[in-house]
XYZ file of C-alpha atoms in Angstrom:
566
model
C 0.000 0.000 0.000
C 1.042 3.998 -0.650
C 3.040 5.434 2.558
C 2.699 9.033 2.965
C 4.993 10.898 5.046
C 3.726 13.708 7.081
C 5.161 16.341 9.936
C 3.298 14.817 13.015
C 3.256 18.711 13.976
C 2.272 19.463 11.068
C -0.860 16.704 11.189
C -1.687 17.730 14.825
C -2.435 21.227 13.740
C -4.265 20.344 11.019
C -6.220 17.820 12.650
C -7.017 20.584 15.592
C -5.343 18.452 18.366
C -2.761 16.189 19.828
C -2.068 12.576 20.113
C 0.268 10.224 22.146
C 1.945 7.941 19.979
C -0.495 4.841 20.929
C -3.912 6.845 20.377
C -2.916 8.044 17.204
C -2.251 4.581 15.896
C -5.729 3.729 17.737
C -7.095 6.171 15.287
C -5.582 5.146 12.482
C -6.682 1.693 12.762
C -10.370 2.980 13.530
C -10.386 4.631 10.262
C -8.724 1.947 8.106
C -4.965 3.308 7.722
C -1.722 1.942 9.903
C 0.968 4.261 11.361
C 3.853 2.267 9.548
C 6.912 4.099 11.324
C 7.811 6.832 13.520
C 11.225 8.827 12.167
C 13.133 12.222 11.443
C 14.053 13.804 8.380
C 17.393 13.614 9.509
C 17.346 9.824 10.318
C 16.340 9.483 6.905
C 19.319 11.036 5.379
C 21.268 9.147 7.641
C 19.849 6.116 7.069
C 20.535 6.570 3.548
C 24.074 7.819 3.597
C 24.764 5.261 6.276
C 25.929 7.910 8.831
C 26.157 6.412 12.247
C 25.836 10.394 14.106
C 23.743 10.749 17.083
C 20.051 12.208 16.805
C 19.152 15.453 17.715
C 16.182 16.354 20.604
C 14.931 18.806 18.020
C 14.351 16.809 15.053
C 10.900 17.073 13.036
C 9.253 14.096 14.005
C 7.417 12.177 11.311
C 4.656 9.919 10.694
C 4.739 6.801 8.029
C 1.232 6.365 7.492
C -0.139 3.132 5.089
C -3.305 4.003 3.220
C -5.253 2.280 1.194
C -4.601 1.926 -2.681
C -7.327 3.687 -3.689
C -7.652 6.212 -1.731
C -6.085 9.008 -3.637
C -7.423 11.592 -1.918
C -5.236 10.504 1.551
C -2.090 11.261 -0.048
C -1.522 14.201 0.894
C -1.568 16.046 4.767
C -4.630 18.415 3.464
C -6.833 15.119 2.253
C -5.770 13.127 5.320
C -6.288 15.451 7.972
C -9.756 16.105 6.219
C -10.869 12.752 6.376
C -9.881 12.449 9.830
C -11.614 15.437 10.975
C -15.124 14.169 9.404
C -14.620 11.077 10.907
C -13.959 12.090 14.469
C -16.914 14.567 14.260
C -15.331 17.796 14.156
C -16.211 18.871 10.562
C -19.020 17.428 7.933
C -18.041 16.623 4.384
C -17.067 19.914 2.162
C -18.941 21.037 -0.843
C -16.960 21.269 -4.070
C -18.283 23.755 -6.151
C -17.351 25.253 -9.843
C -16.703 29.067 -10.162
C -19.782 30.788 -11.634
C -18.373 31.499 -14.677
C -20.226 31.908 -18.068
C -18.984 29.507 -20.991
C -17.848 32.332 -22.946
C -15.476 33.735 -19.994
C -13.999 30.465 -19.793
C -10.184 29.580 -20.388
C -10.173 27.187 -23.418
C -7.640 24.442 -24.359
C -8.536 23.484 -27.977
C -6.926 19.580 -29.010
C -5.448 18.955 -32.050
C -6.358 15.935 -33.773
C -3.036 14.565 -33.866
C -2.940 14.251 -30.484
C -5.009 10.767 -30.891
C -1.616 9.510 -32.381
C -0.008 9.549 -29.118
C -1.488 10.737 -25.857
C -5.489 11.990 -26.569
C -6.794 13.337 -23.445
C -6.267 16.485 -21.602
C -8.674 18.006 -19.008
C -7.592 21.233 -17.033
C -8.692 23.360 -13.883
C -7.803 26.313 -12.636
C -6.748 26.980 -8.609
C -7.163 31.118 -7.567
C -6.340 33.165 -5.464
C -4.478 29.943 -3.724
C -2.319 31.002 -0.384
C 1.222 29.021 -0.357
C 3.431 28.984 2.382
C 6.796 25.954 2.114
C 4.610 22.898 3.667
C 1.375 23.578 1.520
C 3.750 24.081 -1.486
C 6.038 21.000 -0.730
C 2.995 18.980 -0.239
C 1.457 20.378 -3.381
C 4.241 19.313 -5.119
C 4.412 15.866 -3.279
C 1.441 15.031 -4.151
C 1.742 15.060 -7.844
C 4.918 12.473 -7.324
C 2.403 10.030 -5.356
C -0.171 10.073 -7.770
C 2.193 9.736 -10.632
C 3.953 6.699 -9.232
C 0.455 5.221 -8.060
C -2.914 5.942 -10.597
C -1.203 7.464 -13.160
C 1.523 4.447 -13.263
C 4.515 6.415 -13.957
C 3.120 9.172 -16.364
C 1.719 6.064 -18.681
C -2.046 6.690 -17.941
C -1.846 10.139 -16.769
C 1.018 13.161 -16.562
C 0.016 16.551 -14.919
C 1.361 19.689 -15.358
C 0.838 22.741 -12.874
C 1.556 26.059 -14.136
C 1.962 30.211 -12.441
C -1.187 30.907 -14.624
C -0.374 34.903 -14.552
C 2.622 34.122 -16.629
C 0.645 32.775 -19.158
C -2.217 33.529 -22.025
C -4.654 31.769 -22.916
C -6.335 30.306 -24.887
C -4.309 27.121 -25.111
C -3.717 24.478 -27.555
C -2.650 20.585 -27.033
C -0.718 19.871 -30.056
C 1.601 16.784 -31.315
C 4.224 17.521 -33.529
C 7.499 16.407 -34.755
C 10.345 16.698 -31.820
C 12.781 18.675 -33.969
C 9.636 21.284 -33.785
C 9.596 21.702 -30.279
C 11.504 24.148 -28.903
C 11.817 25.780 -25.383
C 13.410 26.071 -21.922
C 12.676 22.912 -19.865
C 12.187 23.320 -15.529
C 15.706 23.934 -13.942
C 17.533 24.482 -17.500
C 18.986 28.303 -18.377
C 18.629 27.485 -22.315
C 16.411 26.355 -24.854
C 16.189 22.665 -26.066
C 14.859 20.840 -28.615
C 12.463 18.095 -27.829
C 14.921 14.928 -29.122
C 17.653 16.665 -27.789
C 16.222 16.847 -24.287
C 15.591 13.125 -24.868
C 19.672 12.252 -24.772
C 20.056 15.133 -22.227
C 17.568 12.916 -19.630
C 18.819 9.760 -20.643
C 21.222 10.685 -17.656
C 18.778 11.852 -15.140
C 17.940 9.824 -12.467
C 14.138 10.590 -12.288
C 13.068 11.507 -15.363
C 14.904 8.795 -17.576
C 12.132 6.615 -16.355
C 9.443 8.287 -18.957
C 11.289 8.663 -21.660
C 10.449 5.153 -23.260
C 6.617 6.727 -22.750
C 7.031 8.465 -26.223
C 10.523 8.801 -27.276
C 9.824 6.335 -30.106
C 6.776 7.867 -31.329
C 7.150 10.211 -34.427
C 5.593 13.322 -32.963
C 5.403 14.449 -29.000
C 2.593 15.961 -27.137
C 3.081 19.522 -26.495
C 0.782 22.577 -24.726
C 1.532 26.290 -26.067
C -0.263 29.189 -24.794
C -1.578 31.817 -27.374
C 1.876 33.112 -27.419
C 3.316 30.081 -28.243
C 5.168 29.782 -24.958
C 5.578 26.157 -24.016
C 3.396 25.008 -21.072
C 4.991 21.119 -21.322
C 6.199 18.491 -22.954
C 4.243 16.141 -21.334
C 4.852 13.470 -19.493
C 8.507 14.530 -19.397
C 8.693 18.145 -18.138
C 7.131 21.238 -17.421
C 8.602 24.657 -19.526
C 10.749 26.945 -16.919
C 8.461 29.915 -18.015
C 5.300 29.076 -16.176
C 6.646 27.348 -13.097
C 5.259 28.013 -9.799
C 7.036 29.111 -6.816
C 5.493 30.213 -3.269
C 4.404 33.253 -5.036
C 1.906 31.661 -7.377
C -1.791 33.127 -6.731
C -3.663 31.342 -9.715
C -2.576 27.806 -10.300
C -2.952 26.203 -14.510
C -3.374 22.123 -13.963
C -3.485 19.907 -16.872
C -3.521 16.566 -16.966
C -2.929 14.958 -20.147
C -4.373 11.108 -20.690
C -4.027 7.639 -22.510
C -7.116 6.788 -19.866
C -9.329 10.081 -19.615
C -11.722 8.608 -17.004
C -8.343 8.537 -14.441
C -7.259 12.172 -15.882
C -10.752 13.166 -14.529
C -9.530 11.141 -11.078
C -6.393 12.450 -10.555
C -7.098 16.815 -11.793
C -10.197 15.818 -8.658
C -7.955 14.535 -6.531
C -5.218 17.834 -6.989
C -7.795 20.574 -7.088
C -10.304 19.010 -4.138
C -7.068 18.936 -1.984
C -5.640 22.076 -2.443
C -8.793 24.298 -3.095
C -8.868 24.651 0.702
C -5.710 27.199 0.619
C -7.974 29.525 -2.104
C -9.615 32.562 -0.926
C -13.615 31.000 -1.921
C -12.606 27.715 0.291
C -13.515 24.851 -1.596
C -13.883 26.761 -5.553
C -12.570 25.692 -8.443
C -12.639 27.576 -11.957
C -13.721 25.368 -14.613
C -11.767 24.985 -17.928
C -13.371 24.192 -21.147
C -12.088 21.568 -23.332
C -12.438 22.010 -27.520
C -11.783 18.862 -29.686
C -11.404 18.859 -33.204
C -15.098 18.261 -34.629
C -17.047 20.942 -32.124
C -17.267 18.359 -29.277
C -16.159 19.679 -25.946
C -16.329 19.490 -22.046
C -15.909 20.923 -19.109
C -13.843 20.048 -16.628
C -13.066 19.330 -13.573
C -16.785 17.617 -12.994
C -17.067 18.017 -9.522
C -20.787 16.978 -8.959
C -21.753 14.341 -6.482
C -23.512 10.399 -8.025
C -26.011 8.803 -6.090
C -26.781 5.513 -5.003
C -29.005 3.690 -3.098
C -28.009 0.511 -1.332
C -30.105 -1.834 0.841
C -30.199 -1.641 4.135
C -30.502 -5.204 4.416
C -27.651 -5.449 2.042
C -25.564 -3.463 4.340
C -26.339 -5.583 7.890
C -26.077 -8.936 6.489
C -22.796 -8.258 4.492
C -21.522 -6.994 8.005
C -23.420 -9.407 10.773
C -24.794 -6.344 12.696
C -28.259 -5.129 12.785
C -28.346 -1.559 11.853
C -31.289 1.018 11.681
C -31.094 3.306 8.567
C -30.338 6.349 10.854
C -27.412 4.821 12.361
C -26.339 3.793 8.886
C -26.105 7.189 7.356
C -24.219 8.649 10.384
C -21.307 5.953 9.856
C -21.524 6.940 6.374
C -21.490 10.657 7.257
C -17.903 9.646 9.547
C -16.643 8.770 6.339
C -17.315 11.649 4.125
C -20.409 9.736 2.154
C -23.523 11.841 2.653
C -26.312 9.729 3.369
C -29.599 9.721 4.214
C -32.719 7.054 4.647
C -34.595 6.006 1.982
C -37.883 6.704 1.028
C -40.589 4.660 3.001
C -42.460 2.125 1.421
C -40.875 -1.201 0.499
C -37.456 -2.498 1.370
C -35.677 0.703 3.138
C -32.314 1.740 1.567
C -29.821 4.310 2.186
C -29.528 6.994 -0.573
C -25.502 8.147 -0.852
C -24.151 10.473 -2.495
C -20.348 10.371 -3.520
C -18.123 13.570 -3.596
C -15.370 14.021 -5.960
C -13.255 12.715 -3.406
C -13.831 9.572 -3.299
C -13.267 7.744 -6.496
C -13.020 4.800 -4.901
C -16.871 3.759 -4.449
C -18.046 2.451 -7.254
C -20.554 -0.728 -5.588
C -22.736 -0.876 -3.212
C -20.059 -2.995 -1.411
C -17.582 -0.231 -1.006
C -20.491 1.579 0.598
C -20.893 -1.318 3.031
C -17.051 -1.647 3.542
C -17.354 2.023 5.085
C -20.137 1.268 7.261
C -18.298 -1.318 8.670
C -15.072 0.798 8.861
C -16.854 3.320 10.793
C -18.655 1.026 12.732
C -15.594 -1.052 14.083
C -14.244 -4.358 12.767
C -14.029 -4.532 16.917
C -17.140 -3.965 17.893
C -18.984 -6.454 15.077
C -19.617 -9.820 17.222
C -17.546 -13.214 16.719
C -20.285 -15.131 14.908
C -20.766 -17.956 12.685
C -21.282 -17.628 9.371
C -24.919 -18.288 7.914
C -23.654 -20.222 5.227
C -22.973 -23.806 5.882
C -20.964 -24.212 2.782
C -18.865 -21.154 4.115
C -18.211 -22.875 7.206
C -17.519 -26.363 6.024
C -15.002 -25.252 3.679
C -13.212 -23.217 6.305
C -13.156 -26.570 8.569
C -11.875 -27.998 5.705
C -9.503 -26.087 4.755
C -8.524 -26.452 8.575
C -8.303 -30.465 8.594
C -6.532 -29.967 5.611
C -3.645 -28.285 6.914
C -3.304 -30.280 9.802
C -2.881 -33.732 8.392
C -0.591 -32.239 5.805
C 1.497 -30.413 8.659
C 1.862 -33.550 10.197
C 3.044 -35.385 7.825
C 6.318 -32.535 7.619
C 5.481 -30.275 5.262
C 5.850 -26.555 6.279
C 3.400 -24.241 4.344
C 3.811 -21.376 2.454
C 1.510 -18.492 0.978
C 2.324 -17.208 -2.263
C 0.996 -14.456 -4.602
C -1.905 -14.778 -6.271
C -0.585 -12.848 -9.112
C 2.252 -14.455 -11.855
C 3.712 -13.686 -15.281
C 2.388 -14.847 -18.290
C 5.272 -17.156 -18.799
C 5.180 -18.753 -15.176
C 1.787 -19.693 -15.897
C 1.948 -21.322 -18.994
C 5.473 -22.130 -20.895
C 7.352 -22.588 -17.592
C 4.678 -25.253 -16.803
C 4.722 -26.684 -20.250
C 1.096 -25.802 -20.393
C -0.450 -23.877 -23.582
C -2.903 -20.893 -23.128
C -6.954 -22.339 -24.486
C -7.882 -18.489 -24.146
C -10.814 -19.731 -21.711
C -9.478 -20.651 -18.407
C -7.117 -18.247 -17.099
C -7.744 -14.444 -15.902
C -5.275 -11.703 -18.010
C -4.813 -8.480 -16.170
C -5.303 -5.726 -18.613
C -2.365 -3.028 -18.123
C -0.015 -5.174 -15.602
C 2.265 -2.854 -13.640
C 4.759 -4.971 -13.964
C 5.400 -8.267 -16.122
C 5.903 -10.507 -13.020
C 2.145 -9.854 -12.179
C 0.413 -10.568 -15.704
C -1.981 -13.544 -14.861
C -4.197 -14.499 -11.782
C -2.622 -17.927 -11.146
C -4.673 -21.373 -12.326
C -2.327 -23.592 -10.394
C -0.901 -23.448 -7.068
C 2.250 -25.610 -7.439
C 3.832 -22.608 -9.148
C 4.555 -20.772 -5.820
C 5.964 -23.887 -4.491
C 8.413 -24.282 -7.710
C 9.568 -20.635 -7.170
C 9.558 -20.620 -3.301
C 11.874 -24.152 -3.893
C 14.109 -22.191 -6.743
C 15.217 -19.410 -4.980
C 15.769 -21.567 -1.921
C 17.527 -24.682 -3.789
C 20.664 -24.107 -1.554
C 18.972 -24.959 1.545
C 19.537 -28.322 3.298
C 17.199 -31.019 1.709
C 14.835 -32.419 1.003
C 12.132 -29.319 0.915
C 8.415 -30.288 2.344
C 6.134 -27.571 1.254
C 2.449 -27.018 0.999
C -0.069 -24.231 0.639
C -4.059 -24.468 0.542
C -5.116 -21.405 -1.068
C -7.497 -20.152 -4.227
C -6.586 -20.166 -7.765
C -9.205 -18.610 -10.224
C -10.297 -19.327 -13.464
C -12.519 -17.911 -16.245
C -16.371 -18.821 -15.492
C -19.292 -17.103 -17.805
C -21.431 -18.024 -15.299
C -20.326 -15.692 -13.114
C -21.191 -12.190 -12.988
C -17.717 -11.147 -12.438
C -16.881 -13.705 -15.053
C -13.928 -15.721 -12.966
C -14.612 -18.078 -9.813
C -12.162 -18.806 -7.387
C -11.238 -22.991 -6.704
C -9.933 -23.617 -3.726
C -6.907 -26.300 -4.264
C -4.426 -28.094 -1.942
C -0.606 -28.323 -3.498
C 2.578 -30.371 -1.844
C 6.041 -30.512 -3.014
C 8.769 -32.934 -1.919
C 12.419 -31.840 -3.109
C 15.418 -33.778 -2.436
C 18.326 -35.845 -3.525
C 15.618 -38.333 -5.192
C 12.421 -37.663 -6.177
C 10.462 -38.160 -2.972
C 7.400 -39.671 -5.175
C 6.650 -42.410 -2.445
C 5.869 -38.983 0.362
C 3.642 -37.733 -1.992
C 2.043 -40.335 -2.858
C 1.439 -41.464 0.849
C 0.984 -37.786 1.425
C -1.810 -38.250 -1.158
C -3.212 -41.563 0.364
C -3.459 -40.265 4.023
C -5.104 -36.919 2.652
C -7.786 -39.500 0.263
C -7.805 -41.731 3.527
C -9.151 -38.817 6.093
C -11.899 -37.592 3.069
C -13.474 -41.342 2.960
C -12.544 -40.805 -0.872
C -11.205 -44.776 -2.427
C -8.200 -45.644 -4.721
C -10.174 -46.322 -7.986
C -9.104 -46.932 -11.989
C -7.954 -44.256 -14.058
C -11.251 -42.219 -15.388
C -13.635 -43.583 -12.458
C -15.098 -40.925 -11.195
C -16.421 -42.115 -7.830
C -13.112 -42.039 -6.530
C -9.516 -40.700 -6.872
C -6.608 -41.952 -9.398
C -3.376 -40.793 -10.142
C -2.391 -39.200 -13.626
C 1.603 -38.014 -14.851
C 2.027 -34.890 -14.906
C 5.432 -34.022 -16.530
C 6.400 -29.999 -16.004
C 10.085 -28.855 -16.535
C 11.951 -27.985 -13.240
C 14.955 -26.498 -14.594
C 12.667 -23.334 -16.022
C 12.429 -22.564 -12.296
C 16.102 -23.132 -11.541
C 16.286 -26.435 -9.546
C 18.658 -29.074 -10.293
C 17.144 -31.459 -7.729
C 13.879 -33.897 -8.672
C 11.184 -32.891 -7.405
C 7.417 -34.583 -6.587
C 4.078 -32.185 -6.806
C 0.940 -33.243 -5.838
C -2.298 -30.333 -6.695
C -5.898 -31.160 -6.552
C -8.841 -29.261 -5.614
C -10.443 -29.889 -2.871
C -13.918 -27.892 -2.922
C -15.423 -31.287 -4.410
C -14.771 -33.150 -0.809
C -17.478 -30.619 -0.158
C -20.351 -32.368 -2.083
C -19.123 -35.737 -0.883
């Protein structure tokens, strides 16, 4: 999960009061988040210039705090301490609002058409009369970084650009054009570049060398000009040095330009809801208006609440607590979801309404996840679950474990994520296209494919460990998933048992037994090969040396939701 890292000062203040160490982390667990570490800028540079000096009493103390993934809006001190004021009481839920502008007095940004070649969304906003001082402005600036290395995955999806907006004039145009056409003075450079020059000339920076490959190969770059033809960026490399801002800024320029417009509209919410609290109208944002090629064009940021309903009955049986609808909407209130009850008549729901803030609730079960948040996983009683299935599986999954622990294995848990290639060639299996679960945009390409086998975390877990003393007894019970129509998600999970045995020999005799005594405890007989009222045993041949292991090795995998029926 994201770490922020905030002035504990700094978060007092904002949060209108003080904490001991252990009541903040009571707080933070209350609300979802962990306090991760305590530390000091300074340790931190020592720490990574592996200085051995002594601390000092007067060293900045601050706060590691884990948030959730998807909660942009807590990456930053404003958005934290916000969310932690609504949900201790001390604040409700702030109204976003657009400047009253007509269309006409709008700032414009028209798009070129070539723009679709490489990078084709752009939506903009406009911050004034915003107050700076050095901790709003670092964390400003800080903020962009998280959200760049987090929902806009490293400038692929999404790149923003902030601009001094009085240094500018609009209207403004998104272009893409050759890089020998692009010419300017790039942030923290005294002379003007040409875009493929600037391309060798960050080949040797440390941070931005990272984006290059983003569009370095692509014949023409994405570029913003003002009416002047001053150089806004060259996005998603770098600003121009003409319109940066400084603590000095009073009217902020944010653009955010896209390969995924629906997250540019996420992330120029997440930057303008946060930091509209240092403008003089608290809470006001100026709208931009966006021109494509053809006439079409919108306005952004959209700021406007949606609105759901969600059954109440939905919400207490998901949780195991009986809840009236008035109690309901005040947790959801805690957690900056306004809500209120339902019409009478009929089942009773709660109608929500979801700020800009909180991009994150998109089912009713996120709406019932924050219920339960603000109710207390603490306070909801240790109960059974309705669902004998549930349960039996569970006891199961319990036995399982057991007999296989006692018979020397030690078990492991493994990601459910894999590459492409673990899945398939390394197993000297062949992709049929209908069993296993692609991610769409991987971050990286060692988490490409929700796994359909469980032995594969053995096989690595043995590879990188093939020095150790032998022989190896591993096991894991744990889901694999696989494509299912029938589903309304489209995938099911299968709950499956794996056990390796690596040693100087192959070991096949444990597993086998291994197998026997697990068969043995299910009341599940030995039968012929293809008889399905029992169990058999099949070859399975898979190549070890694709993981790296030089000894044999024995596997055994099956699934084990069938003992279920039986």
């Amino acid at each position: 999960m994201p770490t922020v890292s905030v002035g504990r000062d700094c978060l007092f203040a904002a949060l209108g009061q003080t904490y001991t160490q252990e009541k903040f982390e009571e707080l933070c667990f209350n609300f979802g988040i962990e306090l991760d570490d305590v530390t000091t800028e300074k340790a931190i540079m020592r720490k990574e210039c592996h200085l051995e000096e002594a601390a000092d009493d007067d060293e900045e103390v601050i706060y590691k705090i884990e948030v959730p993934a998807n909660r942009y809006d807590l990456l930053c001190l404003e958005g934290l301490a916000q969310a932690l004021r609504v949900f201790n009481g001390k604040e409700g839920t702030p109204a976003y609002t657009l400047a009253s502008i007509s269309k006409e007095s709008m700032l414009k940004i028209h798009v070129h058409k070539e723009t679709s070649k490489i990078r084709p969304y752009v939506v903009c906003a406009v911050l004034r009369d915003i107050n700076f001082d050095e901790a709003s402005y670092n964390s400003f600036i800080e903020l962009q970084d998280k959200l760049h290395e987090n929902i806009c995955r490293r400038r692929t999806l999404v790149a923003i650009g902030t601009h001094d907006l009085d240094t500018l004039q609009g209207p403004f145009t998104y272009e893409a054009l050759p890089p020998e056409k692009i010419n300017f003075v790039p942030l923290k450079q005294e002379k003007n570049f040409r875009a493929d020059e600037l391309m060798e000339v960050y080949k040797s920076d440390l941070k931005l060398k990272k984006y290059l490959h983003i569009i370095e190969n692509s014949p023409v770059y994405p570029v913003i000009y003002d009416c002047r033809r001053t150089v806004l960026s060259l996005p998603p490399i770098i600003n121009g040095a003409h319109s940066s801002i400084t603590l000095k800024t009073k009217n902020v320029f944010i653009e955010c330009t896209a390969t995924d417009l629906t997250k540019a509209k996420i992330v120029l919410n997440t930057m303008v809801t946060a930091f509209s609290l240092y403008c003089r109208n608290k809470y006001e944002v100026e709208p931009v208006e966006v021109v494509y090629d053809g006439g079409k064009s919108l306005i952004s940021p959209e700021l406007s609440e949606y609105s759901m309903e969600v059954p109440l009955s939905y919400i207490s049986r998901s949780i195991g607590v009986s809840l009236k609808a008035d109690e309901v909407a005040s947790l959801l209130n805690r957690m900056q979801l306004r809500a209120e009850k339902g019409a009478s008549g009929g089942e009773q729901n709660i109608k929500v309404s979801v700020p800009p803030t909180r991009s994150d609730v998109l089912h009713p079960c996120d709406v019932m996840e924050d219920v339960a948040i603000a109710y207390g996983y603490n306070n909801i009683p240790k109960t059974k679950f309705p669902s004998s299935e549930v349960v039996s599986l569970i006891e199961l999954e319990d036995l399982l474990r057991l007999e296989v622990a006692m018979n020397g294995f030690t078990e492991i848990k493994s990601w459910i994520l894999c590459s492409y290639q673990e899945n398939f060639a390394m197993l000297n299996r062949t992709d049929d296209k209908s069993t296993a679960v692609i991610i769409a945009n991987p971050r990286s390409a060692d988490f490409e494919v929700v796994r359909t086998t469980l032995m594969l975390g053995g096989l690595k877990t043995i590879g990188k460990n093939k020095n150790k003393s032998k022989p190896i007894k591993l096991f894991e019970v744990s889901d694999t998933v696989r494509l299912d129509g029938t589903k309304d998600v489209g995938a099911t999970n299968v709950r499956c048992l794996t056990a390796l045995y690596c040693g100087t020999n192959s070991g096949f005799e444990r597993i086998h037994s291994l197998l026997d005594r697990v068969m043995e405890v299910m009341a599940t007989p030995f039968v012929p090969i293809g008889d399905s009222s029992g169990y058999y045993i099949q070859r399975s041949d898979h190549v070890l040396k694709n993981f790296d292991i030089p000894d044999p090795c024995s596997v055994l995998e099956l699934d084990i939701e069938p003992f279920l029926q039986a």
